[in-house]
Amino acid sequence: MKRFITITIAVVLMTIGLTMPASAASITVKVDAPYYTPKATSVDVVASKSSGSHVYYMMTLQQQYTDGWKSKQSLRGDFIKSTPTKRFYTSTMTNGQYRIKLTAYSNAAKTKKIGTYYSKDFAVTRW
């Protein structure tokens, strides 16, 4: 009986919007490689999701430092199924570990946040 009650509560909370909607939870952010050598010119990024609802986003390149992740560059846009390929150019990057942070919103004014999503970390070697 206890298990049934727990599942029912979770479904009710999702239905009334107290947790992240399932369509938002399926956003994935992928980069084209796990590391970039001095010959690489850009990090190519695509965000996608399975549902058809409109998403507005801020995509940010972040670099890892000893005290945490620092934002470097940002791109904005919107999509329904997936973004076009977005590029962050390696000529502006130094050696280190990076990731892409995507903050998703349900409105163009970016006041209704859906969630925050991250790519896997990747390495950049400039020399």
Short mmCIF file of N, CA and C in Angstrom, two decimals:
data_model
loop_
_atom_site.label_atom_id
_atom_site.label_comp_id
_atom_site.label_asym_id
_atom_site.label_seq_id
_atom_site.Cartn_x
_atom_site.Cartn_y
_atom_site.Cartn_z
N MET A 1 0.82 -1.20 0.00
CA MET A 1 0.00 0.00 0.00
C MET A 1 0.86 1.25 0.00
N LYS A 2 1.93 1.27 0.75
CA LYS A 2 2.80 2.42 0.84
C LYS A 2 3.38 2.80 -0.53
N ARG A 3 3.82 1.81 -1.31
CA ARG A 3 4.41 2.03 -2.62
C ARG A 3 3.40 2.70 -3.56
N PHE A 4 2.17 2.24 -3.54
CA PHE A 4 1.11 2.80 -4.38
C PHE A 4 0.88 4.28 -4.06
N ILE A 5 0.87 4.62 -2.80
CA ILE A 5 0.66 6.00 -2.38
C ILE A 5 1.80 6.90 -2.85
N THR A 6 3.02 6.45 -2.74
CA THR A 6 4.18 7.23 -3.18
C THR A 6 4.11 7.52 -4.68
N ILE A 7 3.79 6.53 -5.48
CA ILE A 7 3.69 6.71 -6.93
C ILE A 7 2.55 7.67 -7.26
N THR A 8 1.43 7.53 -6.61
CA THR A 8 0.29 8.39 -6.85
C THR A 8 0.64 9.85 -6.54
N ILE A 9 1.33 10.09 -5.45
CA ILE A 9 1.72 11.45 -5.08
C ILE A 9 2.65 12.03 -6.13
N ALA A 10 3.60 11.27 -6.62
CA ALA A 10 4.52 11.75 -7.64
C ALA A 10 3.78 12.13 -8.92
N VAL A 11 2.81 11.31 -9.33
CA VAL A 11 2.03 11.60 -10.54
C VAL A 11 1.20 12.86 -10.34
N VAL A 12 0.59 13.02 -9.20
CA VAL A 12 -0.21 14.21 -8.92
C VAL A 12 0.67 15.47 -8.93
N LEU A 13 1.83 15.42 -8.31
CA LEU A 13 2.72 16.57 -8.29
C LEU A 13 3.15 16.95 -9.69
N MET A 14 3.46 15.98 -10.53
CA MET A 14 3.86 16.26 -11.91
C MET A 14 2.69 16.87 -12.68
N THR A 15 1.48 16.37 -12.45
CA THR A 15 0.30 16.84 -13.16
C THR A 15 0.00 18.30 -12.83
N ILE A 16 0.17 18.70 -11.59
CA ILE A 16 -0.14 20.08 -11.23
C ILE A 16 1.05 21.02 -11.40
N GLY A 17 2.15 20.52 -11.94
CA GLY A 17 3.27 21.37 -12.29
C GLY A 17 4.24 21.69 -11.17
N LEU A 18 4.29 20.89 -10.13
CA LEU A 18 5.21 21.16 -9.03
C LEU A 18 6.59 20.58 -9.26
N THR A 19 6.76 19.78 -10.30
CA THR A 19 8.08 19.29 -10.66
C THR A 19 8.31 19.63 -12.13
N MET A 20 9.50 19.40 -12.62
CA MET A 20 9.85 19.71 -13.99
C MET A 20 9.01 18.86 -14.94
N PRO A 21 8.41 19.46 -15.98
CA PRO A 21 7.62 18.67 -16.93
C PRO A 21 8.47 17.63 -17.65
N ALA A 22 7.86 16.52 -18.02
CA ALA A 22 8.59 15.44 -18.68
C ALA A 22 9.22 15.90 -19.99
N SER A 23 8.56 16.79 -20.73
CA SER A 23 9.10 17.26 -22.01
C SER A 23 10.39 18.04 -21.80
N ALA A 24 10.48 18.78 -20.71
CA ALA A 24 11.69 19.55 -20.44
C ALA A 24 12.83 18.65 -19.99
N ALA A 25 12.51 17.59 -19.27
CA ALA A 25 13.54 16.71 -18.72
C ALA A 25 14.28 15.93 -19.80
N SER A 26 13.74 15.89 -21.02
CA SER A 26 14.37 15.08 -22.05
C SER A 26 15.35 15.87 -22.93
N ILE A 27 15.69 17.09 -22.57
CA ILE A 27 16.65 17.88 -23.35
C ILE A 27 18.05 17.32 -23.16
N THR A 28 18.76 17.09 -24.27
CA THR A 28 20.15 16.65 -24.21
C THR A 28 21.01 17.68 -24.94
N VAL A 29 22.22 17.86 -24.43
CA VAL A 29 23.18 18.80 -25.01
C VAL A 29 24.42 17.99 -25.36
N LYS A 30 24.78 17.99 -26.65
CA LYS A 30 25.92 17.18 -27.10
C LYS A 30 26.93 18.03 -27.85
N VAL A 31 28.21 17.76 -27.57
CA VAL A 31 29.30 18.37 -28.33
C VAL A 31 29.86 17.32 -29.29
N ASP A 32 30.61 17.75 -30.31
CA ASP A 32 31.05 16.83 -31.36
C ASP A 32 32.30 16.03 -31.03
N ALA A 33 32.97 16.29 -29.90
CA ALA A 33 34.17 15.53 -29.55
C ALA A 33 34.45 15.63 -28.05
N PRO A 34 35.17 14.65 -27.48
CA PRO A 34 35.52 14.71 -26.06
C PRO A 34 36.75 15.58 -25.78
N TYR A 35 37.54 15.88 -26.82
CA TYR A 35 38.70 16.77 -26.66
C TYR A 35 39.00 17.45 -28.00
N TYR A 36 39.65 18.61 -27.90
CA TYR A 36 39.95 19.43 -29.07
C TYR A 36 41.44 19.78 -29.06
N THR A 37 42.12 19.47 -30.15
CA THR A 37 43.56 19.71 -30.30
C THR A 37 43.77 21.11 -30.88
N PRO A 38 45.03 21.54 -30.99
CA PRO A 38 45.30 22.86 -31.59
C PRO A 38 44.76 23.01 -33.02
N LYS A 39 44.56 21.90 -33.73
CA LYS A 39 44.04 21.97 -35.10
C LYS A 39 42.54 22.25 -35.16
N ALA A 40 41.83 22.01 -34.08
CA ALA A 40 40.38 22.23 -34.05
C ALA A 40 40.07 23.72 -34.13
N THR A 41 39.02 24.07 -34.84
CA THR A 41 38.64 25.48 -34.97
C THR A 41 37.40 25.83 -34.15
N SER A 42 36.55 24.83 -33.87
CA SER A 42 35.34 25.12 -33.10
C SER A 42 34.83 23.90 -32.36
N VAL A 43 34.05 24.17 -31.34
CA VAL A 43 33.30 23.14 -30.62
C VAL A 43 31.88 23.25 -31.16
N ASP A 44 31.40 22.19 -31.80
CA ASP A 44 30.05 22.20 -32.36
C ASP A 44 29.08 21.58 -31.37
N VAL A 45 27.96 22.27 -31.13
CA VAL A 45 27.00 21.86 -30.10
C VAL A 45 25.60 21.77 -30.70
N VAL A 46 24.86 20.74 -30.29
CA VAL A 46 23.46 20.60 -30.67
C VAL A 46 22.68 20.20 -29.42
N ALA A 47 21.56 20.88 -29.20
CA ALA A 47 20.64 20.51 -28.12
C ALA A 47 19.38 19.97 -28.77
N SER A 48 18.82 18.92 -28.20
CA SER A 48 17.62 18.33 -28.78
C SER A 48 16.72 17.77 -27.69
N LYS A 49 15.47 17.51 -28.08
CA LYS A 49 14.51 16.92 -27.15
C LYS A 49 13.47 16.14 -27.94
N SER A 50 12.72 15.31 -27.26
CA SER A 50 11.78 14.43 -27.94
C SER A 50 10.41 15.06 -28.16
N SER A 51 9.99 15.99 -27.33
CA SER A 51 8.65 16.57 -27.46
C SER A 51 8.65 17.74 -28.44
N GLY A 52 7.47 18.21 -28.80
CA GLY A 52 7.35 19.28 -29.77
C GLY A 52 7.08 20.65 -29.19
N SER A 53 7.18 20.84 -27.87
CA SER A 53 6.92 22.15 -27.29
C SER A 53 8.08 23.11 -27.57
N HIS A 54 7.78 24.39 -27.71
CA HIS A 54 8.78 25.41 -28.03
C HIS A 54 9.64 25.70 -26.81
N VAL A 55 10.95 25.80 -27.02
CA VAL A 55 11.90 26.09 -25.95
C VAL A 55 12.77 27.26 -26.37
N TYR A 56 12.95 28.22 -25.48
CA TYR A 56 13.87 29.33 -25.66
C TYR A 56 15.07 29.04 -24.77
N TYR A 57 16.27 29.40 -25.21
CA TYR A 57 17.43 28.99 -24.43
C TYR A 57 18.55 30.01 -24.45
N MET A 58 19.43 29.83 -23.46
CA MET A 58 20.72 30.51 -23.37
C MET A 58 21.74 29.39 -23.26
N MET A 59 22.65 29.31 -24.23
CA MET A 59 23.68 28.28 -24.26
C MET A 59 25.00 28.96 -23.90
N THR A 60 25.67 28.47 -22.87
CA THR A 60 26.87 29.13 -22.36
C THR A 60 28.05 28.17 -22.32
N LEU A 61 29.19 28.62 -22.83
CA LEU A 61 30.44 27.89 -22.72
C LEU A 61 31.01 28.19 -21.34
N GLN A 62 31.34 27.14 -20.57
CA GLN A 62 31.91 27.32 -19.24
C GLN A 62 33.25 26.61 -19.14
N GLN A 63 34.20 27.24 -18.45
CA GLN A 63 35.52 26.64 -18.21
C GLN A 63 35.64 26.31 -16.73
N GLN A 64 36.29 25.17 -16.45
CA GLN A 64 36.47 24.74 -15.07
C GLN A 64 37.73 25.35 -14.47
N TYR A 65 37.59 25.91 -13.28
CA TYR A 65 38.70 26.44 -12.48
C TYR A 65 38.67 25.74 -11.13
N THR A 66 39.67 25.95 -10.31
CA THR A 66 39.72 25.28 -9.00
C THR A 66 38.53 25.68 -8.12
N ASP A 67 37.99 26.86 -8.31
CA ASP A 67 36.86 27.32 -7.49
C ASP A 67 35.51 27.16 -8.19
N GLY A 68 35.45 26.42 -9.30
CA GLY A 68 34.16 26.16 -9.96
C GLY A 68 34.18 26.49 -11.44
N TRP A 69 33.01 26.47 -12.02
CA TRP A 69 32.84 26.74 -13.46
C TRP A 69 32.59 28.21 -13.70
N LYS A 70 33.29 28.78 -14.68
CA LYS A 70 33.13 30.20 -15.03
C LYS A 70 32.59 30.30 -16.45
N SER A 71 31.60 31.14 -16.66
CA SER A 71 31.01 31.36 -17.97
C SER A 71 31.92 32.21 -18.84
N LYS A 72 32.04 31.82 -20.11
CA LYS A 72 32.93 32.49 -21.05
C LYS A 72 32.20 33.19 -22.19
N GLN A 73 31.35 32.47 -22.90
CA GLN A 73 30.61 33.00 -24.05
C GLN A 73 29.19 32.46 -23.98
N SER A 74 28.25 33.20 -24.57
CA SER A 74 26.86 32.73 -24.59
C SER A 74 26.23 32.95 -25.96
N LEU A 75 25.30 32.06 -26.29
CA LEU A 75 24.49 32.16 -27.49
C LEU A 75 23.03 31.98 -27.09
N ARG A 76 22.14 32.64 -27.81
CA ARG A 76 20.70 32.54 -27.51
C ARG A 76 19.96 31.99 -28.71
N GLY A 77 18.78 31.48 -28.45
CA GLY A 77 17.95 31.03 -29.55
C GLY A 77 16.71 30.32 -29.06
N ASP A 78 16.06 29.63 -29.97
CA ASP A 78 14.89 28.85 -29.64
C ASP A 78 14.81 27.66 -30.58
N PHE A 79 14.07 26.63 -30.17
CA PHE A 79 13.90 25.44 -30.99
C PHE A 79 12.67 24.67 -30.57
N ILE A 80 12.23 23.78 -31.46
CA ILE A 80 11.12 22.89 -31.14
C ILE A 80 11.64 21.47 -30.92
N LYS A 81 12.38 20.93 -31.88
CA LYS A 81 12.97 19.59 -31.75
C LYS A 81 14.46 19.63 -31.45
N SER A 82 15.21 20.46 -32.19
CA SER A 82 16.65 20.57 -31.95
C SER A 82 17.17 21.91 -32.47
N THR A 83 18.28 22.32 -31.90
CA THR A 83 18.90 23.57 -32.34
C THR A 83 19.68 23.30 -33.62
N PRO A 84 19.89 24.33 -34.43
CA PRO A 84 20.89 24.15 -35.48
C PRO A 84 22.24 23.99 -34.79
N THR A 85 23.25 23.55 -35.50
CA THR A 85 24.57 23.41 -34.90
C THR A 85 25.08 24.78 -34.47
N LYS A 86 25.44 24.89 -33.21
CA LYS A 86 25.99 26.13 -32.66
C LYS A 86 27.49 25.94 -32.51
N ARG A 87 28.26 27.00 -32.72
CA ARG A 87 29.72 26.90 -32.66
C ARG A 87 30.31 27.88 -31.64
N PHE A 88 31.22 27.32 -30.84
CA PHE A 88 32.05 28.13 -29.96
C PHE A 88 33.47 27.95 -30.50
N TYR A 89 34.10 29.05 -30.90
CA TYR A 89 35.40 28.97 -31.57
C TYR A 89 36.54 28.80 -30.57
N THR A 90 37.42 27.83 -30.86
CA THR A 90 38.51 27.48 -29.94
C THR A 90 39.58 28.56 -29.88
N SER A 91 39.63 29.46 -30.85
CA SER A 91 40.65 30.52 -30.84
C SER A 91 40.50 31.44 -29.62
N THR A 92 39.32 31.46 -29.01
CA THR A 92 39.09 32.29 -27.82
C THR A 92 39.26 31.50 -26.52
N MET A 93 39.61 30.21 -26.63
CA MET A 93 39.73 29.35 -25.44
C MET A 93 41.18 29.11 -25.07
N THR A 94 41.42 28.91 -23.79
CA THR A 94 42.75 28.51 -23.30
C THR A 94 42.71 27.02 -22.98
N ASN A 95 43.84 26.44 -22.64
CA ASN A 95 43.87 25.02 -22.24
C ASN A 95 42.95 24.80 -21.05
N GLY A 96 42.28 23.66 -21.04
CA GLY A 96 41.47 23.35 -19.87
C GLY A 96 40.27 22.49 -20.17
N GLN A 97 39.47 22.27 -19.11
CA GLN A 97 38.23 21.50 -19.19
C GLN A 97 37.08 22.48 -19.37
N TYR A 98 36.15 22.10 -20.24
CA TYR A 98 34.99 22.94 -20.54
C TYR A 98 33.73 22.10 -20.53
N ARG A 99 32.59 22.78 -20.54
CA ARG A 99 31.29 22.16 -20.73
C ARG A 99 30.35 23.21 -21.30
N ILE A 100 29.22 22.75 -21.81
CA ILE A 100 28.19 23.66 -22.30
C ILE A 100 27.02 23.59 -21.32
N LYS A 101 26.56 24.74 -20.90
CA LYS A 101 25.40 24.85 -20.01
C LYS A 101 24.25 25.41 -20.84
N LEU A 102 23.11 24.75 -20.81
CA LEU A 102 21.93 25.25 -21.51
C LEU A 102 20.84 25.52 -20.49
N THR A 103 20.38 26.76 -20.44
CA THR A 103 19.26 27.12 -19.57
C THR A 103 18.05 27.27 -20.47
N ALA A 104 17.00 26.50 -20.21
CA ALA A 104 15.81 26.47 -21.06
C ALA A 104 14.65 27.22 -20.40
N TYR A 105 13.88 27.91 -21.24
CA TYR A 105 12.73 28.69 -20.80
C TYR A 105 11.52 28.36 -21.67
N SER A 106 10.33 28.56 -21.13
CA SER A 106 9.11 28.29 -21.90
C SER A 106 8.56 29.53 -22.59
N ASN A 107 9.17 30.70 -22.34
CA ASN A 107 8.69 31.92 -23.00
C ASN A 107 9.87 32.73 -23.55
N ALA A 108 9.57 33.56 -24.54
CA ALA A 108 10.62 34.34 -25.21
C ALA A 108 11.28 35.37 -24.29
N ALA A 109 10.57 35.85 -23.30
CA ALA A 109 11.13 36.83 -22.36
C ALA A 109 12.11 36.18 -21.38
N LYS A 110 12.17 34.87 -21.40
CA LYS A 110 13.06 34.07 -20.54
C LYS A 110 12.81 34.35 -19.05
N THR A 111 11.52 34.38 -18.70
CA THR A 111 11.14 34.56 -17.29
C THR A 111 10.59 33.28 -16.68
N LYS A 112 10.22 32.30 -17.53
CA LYS A 112 9.68 31.03 -17.03
C LYS A 112 10.68 29.91 -17.32
N LYS A 113 11.54 29.68 -16.34
CA LYS A 113 12.61 28.69 -16.51
C LYS A 113 12.08 27.27 -16.45
N ILE A 114 12.51 26.46 -17.42
CA ILE A 114 12.16 25.04 -17.45
C ILE A 114 13.21 24.24 -16.69
N GLY A 115 14.49 24.54 -16.96
CA GLY A 115 15.55 23.80 -16.31
C GLY A 115 16.91 24.15 -16.88
N THR A 116 17.95 23.55 -16.30
CA THR A 116 19.33 23.75 -16.73
C THR A 116 19.91 22.39 -17.09
N TYR A 117 20.62 22.32 -18.22
CA TYR A 117 21.14 21.07 -18.74
C TYR A 117 22.60 21.28 -19.13
N TYR A 118 23.41 20.22 -19.05
CA TYR A 118 24.84 20.31 -19.32
C TYR A 118 25.29 19.25 -20.31
N SER A 119 26.28 19.61 -21.11
CA SER A 119 26.95 18.61 -21.94
C SER A 119 27.95 17.86 -21.07
N LYS A 120 28.52 16.80 -21.61
CA LYS A 120 29.64 16.16 -20.93
C LYS A 120 30.83 17.12 -21.00
N ASP A 121 31.72 17.03 -20.03
CA ASP A 121 32.93 17.85 -20.04
C ASP A 121 33.79 17.47 -21.25
N PHE A 122 34.54 18.44 -21.74
CA PHE A 122 35.48 18.18 -22.84
C PHE A 122 36.75 19.00 -22.61
N ALA A 123 37.86 18.53 -23.19
CA ALA A 123 39.16 19.18 -22.99
C ALA A 123 39.53 19.96 -24.23
N VAL A 124 40.21 21.10 -24.00
CA VAL A 124 40.76 21.92 -25.09
C VAL A 124 42.25 22.09 -24.84
N THR A 125 43.04 21.79 -25.86
CA THR A 125 44.49 21.99 -25.82
C THR A 125 44.84 22.95 -26.94
N ARG A 126 45.34 24.11 -26.60
CA ARG A 126 45.64 25.12 -27.61
C ARG A 126 47.10 25.07 -28.08
N TRP A 127 48.02 24.47 -27.32
CA TRP A 127 49.42 24.37 -27.74
C TRP A 127 50.05 23.14 -27.17
#
